[in-house]
Amino acid sequence: MDLVLTGGRIFCADEALTVAEAVAVRDGRIAWIGSAAEAAAHVSAKTRVLELDGRTVLPGFQDAHCHPAEGGVELARCVLNDADSREACLETIARYAADHPELEWVSGSGWSIDSFENGTPSRADLDAILPDRPAFFDNRDGHGAWANSRALELAGITRQTPDPSGGRIERDADGEPQGTLQEHAMELVRDLIPPTTDEEWEAGILRAQAAFHALGITAWQDARIDDPAHLAAYRAVAERCELTMRAEGNLLWERERGEEQVEELLTQRVEGSFGRLRIRGAKIFVDGVLENFTGALLEPYAGTDNYGISMFEPDELQRAVVLLDSHGFQVHMHTIGDAAVRDALDALEAAAQANGQRDSRHHLAHLQLVHPDDLPRFAALGVIPNVSPFWACHSGYVDVLTEPFIGPERSARMYPFGSLHRAGARLAFGSDWMVSTSDPLPQLEVAVTRISPETRDLEPLLPEEALDLPTALRTFTAGSAHVNFLDGETGTLELSKLADVVVLDRDILDPGNGPIGDARVLLTLVEGEAVYADPALGW
Ligand SMILES: [Zn+2]
């Protein structure tokens, strides 16, 4: 054997939830699994042996919904993800702007709507530090942006500018643009910013890849590719054999364009598949998010007659999904509100009727609200709930920005992961990074506790919707591998599968070892080769 890991808790993530003590790797594949006592028989002079001292070994994590290339690019820009207040955001921006006098536009991302009154930061705040240069910052969830007066002026946005379809220009009490742009209104400004260069895209992919490997992730699904340069950068990195991540990609279905765009997507699907890179998905945004009232609801937001924003008429969505399914695309839909979920399920049902059942593995991402009548439809249609476990806990987003606006009945069924699991659906986990942390361990902690690792003294959010730890671990490995179409070769530790493996610093199956979110990754292997090793390991 090339490598033997022994004396640990090997969680295989297979259907039987096997836990072994040792695993051996030969030629990049799992060659043997068994007890520590038997392991010695598989060690020869050329075998590397890692004594685990009781630590947990898992299949590599797979992130089924994230934005790694864009996130990797953003990491080189003004990052506000760690700035947790209005003051902290302005301080970070002022420092970044001062450090980068050469930039024509000051841009970045990661502000949180719970840092600002009404979730809408003002242009006046930005104007105070950036009176001359245009400035534009996406928020953490990517569904809204903050612009200064100069940026609005360059975009020609005035009090007379109507809200674009699928978007909203926030206005102050006098009717003037206030500085926050929601959903499709963001594009009015974003289209003016100099585009990301090829070099920036490639560096972004490699930056994110290194960061994800250090967190034990061996495969990701890039949830939205809508820039040809983004796709070309993946292809270039894959051709240079620098892609150690298994990367699944989704091409964006643009709502402004018609059915003729499918030809272009088919060409890109072929061009974008090489080595560990595979394009099989088409991404559709069915609605927005609840925090800015763009999530689409079956009943209006509490005390209003606002149903949110459905990006498509139901028949229009159905036509697009039937067409994409007929061409063999895996359809991946952003669905937050219960109306969006229903429209998406209806469209997928129509596709199955029109084109016949196949192993399509279509999936709905996020699922903040699912009407109880729709819960069994996931298993019945074979649709995968691709959910972001980190969001399912009490936080400013949930308690302040969502619950008061959807009322108690709907608040009592938010993020129904346990219900979906009990209804027979096969879940997958995605971080939605950079919206939220890409570290699977804190995400797993929330999946099993429904409490944020950042506020462990709070009550759980709907604890009956928690998953047990083996189910959660299996969801982040085998479940995500299933939606990634990588389950034939990865996702579990089983004989002859590829040795994509992660070693943690403790036994997370033993609750005596503290919260899961505090665990760390020591070693990540892709096909038996280390793509990350903690320096202390001396690998
Ligand atoms: Zn996303």
Coordinates of C-alpha atoms and ligand atoms in Angstrom, one line a residue:
M1 CA 0.0 0.0 0.0
D2 CA 1.1 3.6 -0.6
L3 CA -0.6 4.9 2.6
V4 CA -2.2 3.5 5.7
L5 CA -4.3 5.6 8.1
T6 CA -4.8 3.6 11.2
G7 CA -6.1 3.8 14.8
G8 CA -8.9 6.3 14.1
R9 CA -12.6 6.5 13.5
I10 CA -13.1 6.1 9.8
F11 CA -16.6 7.3 9.0
C12 CA -17.3 5.8 5.6
A13 CA -20.5 7.7 4.8
D14 CA -21.9 4.6 3.1
E15 CA -25.5 3.6 3.4
A16 CA -24.7 1.3 6.3
L17 CA -22.9 4.2 8.1
T18 CA -19.8 1.9 8.6
V19 CA -17.2 3.1 11.1
A20 CA -13.9 1.4 10.7
E21 CA -10.5 1.9 12.3
A22 CA -8.1 1.9 9.4
V23 CA -8.0 2.6 5.7
A24 CA -5.3 1.9 3.0
V25 CA -4.7 3.7 -0.3
R26 CA -3.0 2.4 -3.4
D27 CA -2.6 4.2 -6.7
G28 CA -5.0 6.9 -5.6
R29 CA -7.8 4.6 -4.6
I30 CA -9.2 3.1 -1.5
A31 CA -7.6 -0.4 -1.4
W32 CA -8.6 -1.7 2.0
I33 CA -10.8 -0.8 5.0
G34 CA -10.7 -2.6 8.3
S35 CA -9.6 -2.8 11.9
A36 CA -6.4 -1.4 13.4
A37 CA -5.2 -4.9 14.3
E38 CA -5.4 -6.0 10.7
A39 CA -3.8 -2.8 9.3
A40 CA -0.2 -4.0 9.9
A41 CA -0.6 -6.7 7.3
H42 CA -1.0 -3.9 4.7
V43 CA 2.2 -2.0 5.6
S44 CA 5.4 -2.6 3.6
A45 CA 8.7 -0.8 3.6
K46 CA 7.4 1.7 1.1
T47 CA 4.1 2.4 2.9
R48 CA 3.5 5.7 4.6
V49 CA 1.7 5.2 7.9
L50 CA -0.3 7.9 9.7
E51 CA -1.3 7.0 13.3
L52 CA -4.6 8.7 13.9
D53 CA -4.8 8.4 17.7
G54 CA -8.6 8.2 17.6
R55 CA -9.1 11.1 15.1
T56 CA -11.9 11.1 12.6
V57 CA -11.4 10.3 8.9
L58 CA -14.1 11.2 6.4
P59 CA -14.6 11.2 2.6
G60 CA -13.6 14.7 1.3
F61 CA -16.4 17.2 1.8
Q62 CA -18.2 18.3 -1.3
D63 CA -19.8 21.8 -1.4
A64 CA -22.8 21.5 -3.6
H65 CA -23.5 25.2 -4.0
C66 CA -20.9 27.9 -3.8
H67 CA -19.4 30.7 -5.8
P68 CA -15.7 29.9 -5.5
A69 CA -14.3 31.6 -8.6
E70 CA -16.1 34.9 -7.9
G71 CA -15.3 34.6 -4.2
G72 CA -11.6 33.9 -5.0
V73 CA -11.6 37.1 -7.2
E74 CA -13.3 39.1 -4.4
L75 CA -10.7 38.0 -1.9
A76 CA -8.3 40.3 -3.7
R77 CA -10.7 43.2 -3.5
C78 CA -12.3 45.1 -0.6
V79 CA -13.7 42.3 1.6
L80 CA -16.3 43.3 4.1
N81 CA -17.3 39.9 5.4
D82 CA -15.5 40.4 8.7
A83 CA -16.8 44.0 9.1
D84 CA -19.9 43.5 11.4
S85 CA -21.1 47.0 11.7
R86 CA -21.7 50.1 9.6
E87 CA -18.7 51.8 11.2
A88 CA -16.5 48.7 10.6
C89 CA -17.6 48.6 6.9
L90 CA -16.8 52.3 6.4
E91 CA -13.4 52.0 8.1
T92 CA -12.5 49.0 5.9
I93 CA -13.6 50.7 2.8
A94 CA -11.7 54.0 3.7
R95 CA -8.5 52.0 4.4
Y96 CA -8.8 50.0 1.1
A97 CA -9.5 53.1 -0.9
A98 CA -6.5 54.9 0.6
D99 CA -4.3 51.8 -0.2
H100 CA -5.5 51.7 -3.8
P101 CA -5.3 55.2 -5.2
E102 CA -4.8 53.7 -8.7
L103 CA -8.3 52.2 -8.8
E104 CA -10.8 54.0 -11.0
W105 CA -13.7 52.2 -9.2
V106 CA -13.6 51.2 -5.5
S107 CA -15.4 47.9 -5.3
G108 CA -15.9 44.9 -3.2
S109 CA -18.4 42.8 -1.3
G110 CA -19.5 41.2 1.9
W111 CA -21.5 43.8 3.9
S112 CA -24.3 42.4 5.9
I113 CA -27.7 43.8 5.8
D114 CA -28.1 43.5 9.6
S115 CA -25.4 46.1 10.0
F116 CA -27.6 48.8 8.5
E117 CA -30.9 50.4 9.4
N118 CA -33.6 48.7 7.3
G119 CA -30.9 46.7 5.7
T120 CA -30.2 49.6 3.3
P121 CA -26.9 51.4 3.6
S122 CA -26.9 54.9 2.3
R123 CA -24.9 56.7 -0.4
A124 CA -24.3 59.5 2.0
D125 CA -22.2 57.3 4.2
L126 CA -20.0 56.3 1.2
D127 CA -19.9 59.9 -0.2
A128 CA -18.4 61.0 3.1
I129 CA -15.3 58.9 2.4
L130 CA -15.5 58.6 -1.4
P131 CA -16.8 61.9 -2.7
D132 CA -15.1 61.6 -6.2
R133 CA -14.4 58.0 -7.2
P134 CA -17.4 55.7 -7.9
A135 CA -17.9 53.0 -5.3
F136 CA -20.0 49.8 -5.4
F137 CA -20.2 47.0 -2.9
D138 CA -22.3 43.8 -3.2
N139 CA -23.8 42.6 0.0
R140 CA -23.0 39.3 1.5
D141 CA -25.9 37.4 -0.1
G142 CA -25.3 39.0 -3.5
H143 CA -29.0 40.1 -3.8
G144 CA -28.4 43.8 -3.1
A145 CA -25.6 46.4 -3.5
W146 CA -24.5 49.7 -2.0
A147 CA -23.4 52.6 -4.3
N148 CA -22.2 56.1 -3.7
S149 CA -23.6 59.2 -5.5
R150 CA -20.8 59.2 -8.1
A151 CA -21.6 55.6 -9.1
L152 CA -25.4 56.4 -9.3
E153 CA -24.6 59.5 -11.3
L154 CA -22.4 57.6 -13.8
A155 CA -25.3 55.0 -14.2
G156 CA -27.8 57.8 -14.8
I157 CA -29.9 56.8 -11.8
T158 CA -32.1 59.7 -10.7
R159 CA -35.4 60.1 -8.9
Q160 CA -37.0 59.8 -12.3
T161 CA -35.5 56.4 -13.0
P162 CA -38.1 53.7 -12.8
D163 CA -37.4 50.4 -11.0
P164 CA -36.1 47.9 -13.5
S165 CA -38.0 44.7 -13.9
G166 CA -37.0 42.2 -11.2
G167 CA -35.3 44.9 -9.2
R168 CA -35.7 47.9 -6.9
I169 CA -33.9 51.2 -6.5
E170 CA -34.3 52.1 -2.8
R171 CA -35.4 55.7 -2.3
D172 CA -35.2 58.1 0.6
A173 CA -38.2 60.0 2.1
D174 CA -37.8 62.7 -0.6
G175 CA -37.9 60.1 -3.4
E176 CA -34.2 60.4 -4.2
P177 CA -32.1 57.2 -4.9
Q178 CA -31.0 56.3 -1.4
G179 CA -27.9 54.2 -2.3
T180 CA -29.1 50.6 -2.1
L181 CA -30.0 48.7 -5.2
Q182 CA -31.9 45.4 -5.0
E183 CA -31.6 42.5 -7.3
H184 CA -31.7 43.5 -11.0
A185 CA -31.3 47.1 -10.2
M186 CA -27.7 46.3 -9.2
E187 CA -26.9 45.8 -12.9
L188 CA -27.5 49.4 -13.7
V189 CA -24.2 50.2 -12.0
R190 CA -22.4 46.9 -12.1
D191 CA -22.3 47.0 -15.9
L192 CA -20.1 50.1 -15.7
I193 CA -17.3 48.5 -13.6
P194 CA -14.3 47.3 -15.5
P195 CA -14.7 43.6 -16.1
T196 CA -12.6 41.0 -14.3
T197 CA -9.5 40.1 -16.3
D198 CA -8.6 36.5 -17.3
E199 CA -5.6 36.6 -15.0
E200 CA -7.9 37.7 -12.1
W201 CA -10.3 34.8 -12.8
E202 CA -7.6 32.2 -12.9
A203 CA -5.9 33.5 -9.7
G204 CA -9.3 33.6 -8.1
I205 CA -10.0 30.0 -8.8
L206 CA -6.6 28.9 -7.5
R207 CA -7.0 31.1 -4.4
A208 CA -10.4 29.6 -3.6
Q209 CA -9.2 26.1 -4.4
A210 CA -6.3 26.3 -1.8
A211 CA -8.7 27.8 0.8
F212 CA -11.3 25.0 0.2
H213 CA -8.7 22.2 0.3
A214 CA -7.5 23.6 3.7
L215 CA -11.1 23.0 4.9
G216 CA -11.3 19.4 3.7
I217 CA -13.2 20.1 0.5
T218 CA -12.4 18.0 -2.5
A219 CA -15.3 18.9 -4.8
W220 CA -17.4 22.0 -5.4
Q221 CA -20.3 23.0 -7.5
D222 CA -19.9 26.5 -8.9
A223 CA -23.5 27.7 -8.8
R224 CA -23.4 30.4 -11.4
I225 CA -21.1 30.9 -14.4
D226 CA -22.4 33.8 -16.4
D227 CA -19.2 35.3 -17.8
P228 CA -17.3 33.6 -20.7
A229 CA -14.1 34.7 -19.0
H230 CA -15.1 32.8 -15.9
L231 CA -15.6 29.6 -17.9
A232 CA -12.4 30.2 -19.9
A233 CA -10.4 30.6 -16.7
Y234 CA -11.7 27.2 -15.4
R235 CA -10.7 25.6 -18.7
A236 CA -7.3 27.2 -18.7
V237 CA -6.6 26.0 -15.1
A238 CA -7.9 22.5 -15.9
E239 CA -5.7 22.3 -19.1
R240 CA -2.6 23.2 -17.1
C241 CA -3.5 20.4 -14.7
E242 CA -3.7 22.9 -11.8
L243 CA -7.3 22.0 -11.0
T244 CA -7.0 19.6 -8.0
M245 CA -10.7 20.3 -7.1
R246 CA -13.4 18.4 -8.8
A247 CA -15.4 21.3 -10.2
E248 CA -18.9 21.1 -11.3
G249 CA -20.3 24.2 -13.0
N250 CA -23.6 25.7 -13.8
L251 CA -24.3 28.0 -16.7
L252 CA -26.7 30.9 -16.0
W253 CA -30.0 30.9 -17.8
E254 CA -30.6 34.6 -18.4
R255 CA -34.2 35.7 -17.8
E256 CA -33.8 38.6 -20.2
R257 CA -33.0 36.3 -23.1
G258 CA -35.2 33.7 -24.8
E259 CA -35.0 30.0 -25.6
E260 CA -32.4 30.6 -28.3
Q261 CA -29.7 30.9 -25.6
V262 CA -29.8 27.1 -25.2
E263 CA -27.6 26.7 -28.2
E264 CA -24.9 28.8 -26.6
L265 CA -25.2 26.9 -23.4
L266 CA -24.7 23.6 -25.2
T267 CA -21.5 24.9 -26.8
Q268 CA -20.2 26.1 -23.5
R269 CA -21.1 22.8 -21.9
V270 CA -18.8 21.0 -24.3
E271 CA -16.0 23.6 -24.1
G272 CA -16.2 23.8 -20.3
S273 CA -15.7 20.1 -19.6
F274 CA -12.1 19.0 -19.3
G275 CA -10.2 16.8 -16.7
R276 CA -11.7 17.5 -13.3
L277 CA -13.9 20.2 -14.7
R278 CA -17.5 19.3 -15.7
I279 CA -20.3 21.6 -16.8
R280 CA -23.7 19.9 -16.6
G281 CA -25.9 22.4 -14.9
A282 CA -28.0 25.3 -15.9
K283 CA -28.8 27.7 -13.1
I284 CA -32.1 29.6 -12.9
F285 CA -32.9 32.3 -10.3
V286 CA -36.6 31.8 -9.5
D287 CA -36.9 34.5 -6.9
G288 CA -34.8 36.7 -4.6
V289 CA -34.4 36.6 -0.8
L290 CA -36.9 37.3 2.0
E291 CA -34.8 39.9 3.8
N292 CA -35.4 42.5 1.0
F293 CA -38.9 41.2 0.2
T294 CA -37.9 39.7 -3.1
G295 CA -38.4 36.1 -2.0
A296 CA -41.6 34.9 -3.7
L297 CA -44.4 33.8 -1.3
L298 CA -47.7 32.0 -1.7
E299 CA -49.2 34.4 0.8
P300 CA -48.1 38.0 1.1
Y301 CA -45.5 39.3 3.5
A302 CA -47.1 39.9 6.9
G303 CA -49.4 42.9 6.9
T304 CA -48.8 43.8 3.2
D305 CA -50.1 42.8 -0.2
N306 CA -46.6 42.2 -1.4
Y307 CA -45.9 38.6 -2.7
G308 CA -42.3 39.3 -3.4
I309 CA -40.7 38.9 -6.8
S310 CA -41.1 35.8 -9.0
M311 CA -38.5 36.2 -11.7
F312 CA -40.6 34.2 -14.2
E313 CA -44.2 33.7 -15.0
P314 CA -44.9 30.0 -14.1
D315 CA -45.5 29.0 -17.8
E316 CA -42.3 30.8 -18.9
L317 CA -40.3 28.9 -16.2
Q318 CA -41.9 25.7 -17.3
R319 CA -40.9 26.2 -20.9
A320 CA -37.3 26.9 -19.9
V321 CA -37.0 23.9 -17.6
V322 CA -38.6 21.5 -20.1
L323 CA -36.2 22.8 -22.8
L324 CA -33.1 22.5 -20.6
D325 CA -34.1 19.0 -19.4
S326 CA -34.7 17.9 -23.0
H327 CA -31.1 18.8 -23.7
G328 CA -29.8 16.8 -20.7
F329 CA -29.0 19.7 -18.5
Q330 CA -29.1 19.3 -14.7
V331 CA -31.4 22.2 -13.7
H332 CA -30.3 24.0 -10.5
M333 CA -32.8 26.6 -9.3
H334 CA -32.4 29.3 -6.6
T335 CA -35.6 29.0 -4.6
I336 CA -36.1 30.8 -1.3
G337 CA -39.8 31.5 -0.8
D338 CA -42.6 28.8 -0.9
A339 CA -44.0 30.2 -4.1
A340 CA -40.7 29.9 -5.9
V341 CA -40.3 26.3 -4.6
R342 CA -43.8 25.4 -5.9
D343 CA -43.2 27.0 -9.3
A344 CA -39.9 25.2 -9.6
L345 CA -41.4 21.8 -8.6
D346 CA -44.2 22.3 -11.0
A347 CA -41.7 23.1 -13.8
L348 CA -39.7 19.9 -13.0
E349 CA -42.8 17.8 -12.9
A350 CA -43.8 19.2 -16.3
A351 CA -40.3 18.4 -17.6
A352 CA -40.6 14.8 -16.4
Q353 CA -44.0 14.5 -18.1
A354 CA -42.7 16.0 -21.4
N355 CA -39.3 14.3 -21.6
G356 CA -39.8 11.2 -19.5
Q357 CA -38.0 10.3 -16.3
R358 CA -34.2 10.0 -16.3
D359 CA -31.4 10.2 -13.8
S360 CA -31.5 14.0 -14.0
R361 CA -30.7 15.0 -10.4
H362 CA -32.3 18.4 -10.7
H363 CA -32.0 20.4 -7.5
L364 CA -33.4 23.4 -5.7
A365 CA -31.1 25.5 -3.7
H366 CA -31.7 27.1 -0.3
L367 CA -35.4 26.3 0.5
Q368 CA -36.0 28.8 3.3
L369 CA -39.8 28.2 3.1
V370 CA -41.4 25.1 1.7
H371 CA -45.2 24.7 1.9
P372 CA -46.0 21.5 3.8
D373 CA -47.9 20.1 0.7
D374 CA -44.7 20.3 -1.3
L375 CA -42.4 18.4 1.1
P376 CA -43.2 14.9 -0.3
R377 CA -42.8 16.1 -3.9
F378 CA -39.0 16.2 -3.6
A379 CA -38.8 12.4 -3.1
A380 CA -41.6 11.7 -5.5
L381 CA -39.9 13.7 -8.3
G382 CA -36.3 12.8 -7.4
V383 CA -35.5 16.5 -6.8
I384 CA -32.6 17.2 -4.5
P385 CA -32.9 19.7 -1.7
N386 CA -29.6 21.5 -1.9
V387 CA -29.6 23.4 1.3
S388 CA -27.3 25.8 3.2
P389 CA -27.2 24.5 6.7
F390 CA -25.4 27.5 8.2
W391 CA -28.4 29.7 7.8
A392 CA -30.8 27.5 9.9
C393 CA -30.2 29.2 13.3
H394 CA -31.2 32.3 15.2
S395 CA -29.3 35.4 13.8
G396 CA -30.1 39.0 12.9
Y397 CA -31.1 37.7 9.4
V398 CA -33.7 35.4 10.8
D399 CA -34.9 37.1 14.0
V400 CA -34.9 40.8 12.9
L401 CA -35.0 40.8 9.1
T402 CA -37.2 37.8 8.4
E403 CA -39.5 36.6 11.1
P404 CA -41.4 39.9 11.7
F405 CA -42.1 40.1 7.9
I406 CA -43.3 36.5 7.4
G407 CA -45.3 36.1 10.6
P408 CA -45.4 33.3 13.2
E409 CA -47.0 30.5 11.1
R410 CA -44.3 30.6 8.4
S411 CA -41.5 31.3 10.9
A412 CA -42.4 28.0 12.5
R413 CA -41.4 26.1 9.4
M414 CA -38.2 27.8 8.3
Y415 CA -35.4 25.7 6.7
P416 CA -37.3 22.4 7.0
F417 CA -34.3 20.1 6.6
G418 CA -35.5 17.4 9.1
S419 CA -38.9 17.4 7.5
L420 CA -37.4 17.0 4.0
H421 CA -35.2 14.2 5.2
R422 CA -38.2 12.4 6.9
A423 CA -40.2 12.9 3.7
G424 CA -37.6 10.7 1.9
A425 CA -35.7 13.4 0.1
R426 CA -32.0 13.0 -0.5
L427 CA -30.3 16.2 0.7
A428 CA -27.1 17.9 -0.3
F429 CA -25.3 20.7 1.5
G430 CA -23.8 23.9 -0.1
S431 CA -22.2 26.8 1.7
D432 CA -23.2 29.5 -0.8
W433 CA -19.7 31.0 -0.1
M434 CA -18.9 33.9 -0.1
V435 CA -22.4 34.5 1.3
S436 CA -21.5 32.4 4.3
T437 CA -18.5 30.5 5.6
S438 CA -17.2 27.7 3.4
D439 CA -15.9 25.8 6.4
P440 CA -18.0 22.6 6.5
L441 CA -17.4 22.0 10.3
P442 CA -19.4 25.0 11.6
Q443 CA -22.0 24.3 9.0
L444 CA -22.3 20.8 10.3
E445 CA -22.6 22.1 13.8
V446 CA -25.6 24.2 12.8
A447 CA -27.1 21.3 10.8
V448 CA -27.2 19.2 14.0
T449 CA -27.8 21.9 16.6
R450 CA -29.7 24.6 14.7
I451 CA -27.6 27.0 16.8
S452 CA -24.9 29.3 15.4
P453 CA -21.3 28.6 16.6
E454 CA -21.0 32.4 16.9
T455 CA -23.8 32.5 19.5
R456 CA -23.9 29.1 21.2
D457 CA -25.9 30.5 24.2
L458 CA -29.0 31.1 22.0
E459 CA -32.0 28.8 21.6
P460 CA -32.0 26.4 18.7
L461 CA -34.1 27.4 15.7
L462 CA -36.8 24.8 15.3
P463 CA -34.8 21.9 16.8
E464 CA -37.1 19.3 15.3
E465 CA -35.6 20.3 11.9
A466 CA -32.1 19.3 13.0
L467 CA -30.4 16.3 11.4
D468 CA -28.5 13.7 13.4
L469 CA -24.7 13.8 13.0
P470 CA -24.3 10.7 10.8
T471 CA -27.0 12.0 8.5
A472 CA -25.4 15.5 8.3
L473 CA -22.0 14.0 7.6
R474 CA -23.4 11.8 4.9
T475 CA -25.2 14.8 3.4
F476 CA -22.0 16.9 3.1
T477 CA -20.1 13.9 1.5
A478 CA -22.3 11.3 -0.2
G479 CA -25.3 13.5 -0.6
S480 CA -23.4 16.3 -2.2
A481 CA -21.5 13.8 -4.3
H482 CA -24.8 12.5 -5.6
V483 CA -26.0 16.0 -6.8
N484 CA -22.5 16.5 -8.2
F485 CA -22.8 13.2 -10.2
L486 CA -19.6 12.2 -8.5
D487 CA -21.0 9.4 -6.3
G488 CA -19.7 6.6 -8.6
E489 CA -16.1 7.5 -7.7
T490 CA -16.2 9.6 -4.6
G491 CA -18.4 10.7 -1.7
T492 CA -18.0 7.6 0.5
L493 CA -15.0 5.6 1.6
E494 CA -15.5 2.2 -0.1
L495 CA -13.2 -0.2 -1.9
S496 CA -11.9 1.0 -5.2
K497 CA -13.3 4.5 -5.0
L498 CA -10.9 7.5 -5.4
A499 CA -9.0 8.3 -2.2
D500 CA -10.5 11.8 -1.6
V501 CA -10.1 11.9 2.1
V502 CA -10.0 14.3 5.0
V503 CA -8.5 13.8 8.4
L504 CA -9.8 15.9 11.3
D505 CA -7.9 16.9 14.5
R506 CA -10.3 15.0 16.8
D507 CA -13.0 12.4 17.0
I508 CA -16.1 14.4 16.1
L509 CA -18.3 11.4 16.6
D510 CA -17.6 11.6 20.4
P511 CA -19.7 14.5 21.8
G512 CA -17.2 14.8 24.6
N513 CA -14.7 16.4 22.2
G514 CA -16.5 19.7 22.1
P515 CA -18.5 21.4 19.4
I516 CA -18.0 20.2 15.9
G517 CA -17.4 23.7 14.6
D518 CA -14.3 23.9 16.7
A519 CA -12.7 20.9 15.0
R520 CA -10.0 21.5 12.4
V521 CA -8.7 19.8 9.3
L522 CA -5.2 18.2 9.5
L523 CA -5.0 16.6 6.1
T524 CA -6.8 16.6 2.8
L525 CA -6.1 14.1 0.0
V526 CA -7.3 14.0 -3.6
E527 CA -6.7 10.7 -5.2
G528 CA -4.3 9.9 -2.4
E529 CA -2.2 13.0 -2.9
A530 CA -2.1 15.7 -0.2
V531 CA -3.6 18.9 -1.4
Y532 CA -3.5 20.4 2.1
A533 CA -1.5 19.3 5.2
D534 CA -1.4 21.1 8.5
P535 CA 2.2 22.2 9.0
A536 CA 2.2 20.5 12.4
L537 CA 1.7 17.2 10.7
G538 CA 5.1 17.4 9.0
W539 CA 3.7 15.8 5.9
Ligands
ZN1 ZN -25.7 31.0 -4.5

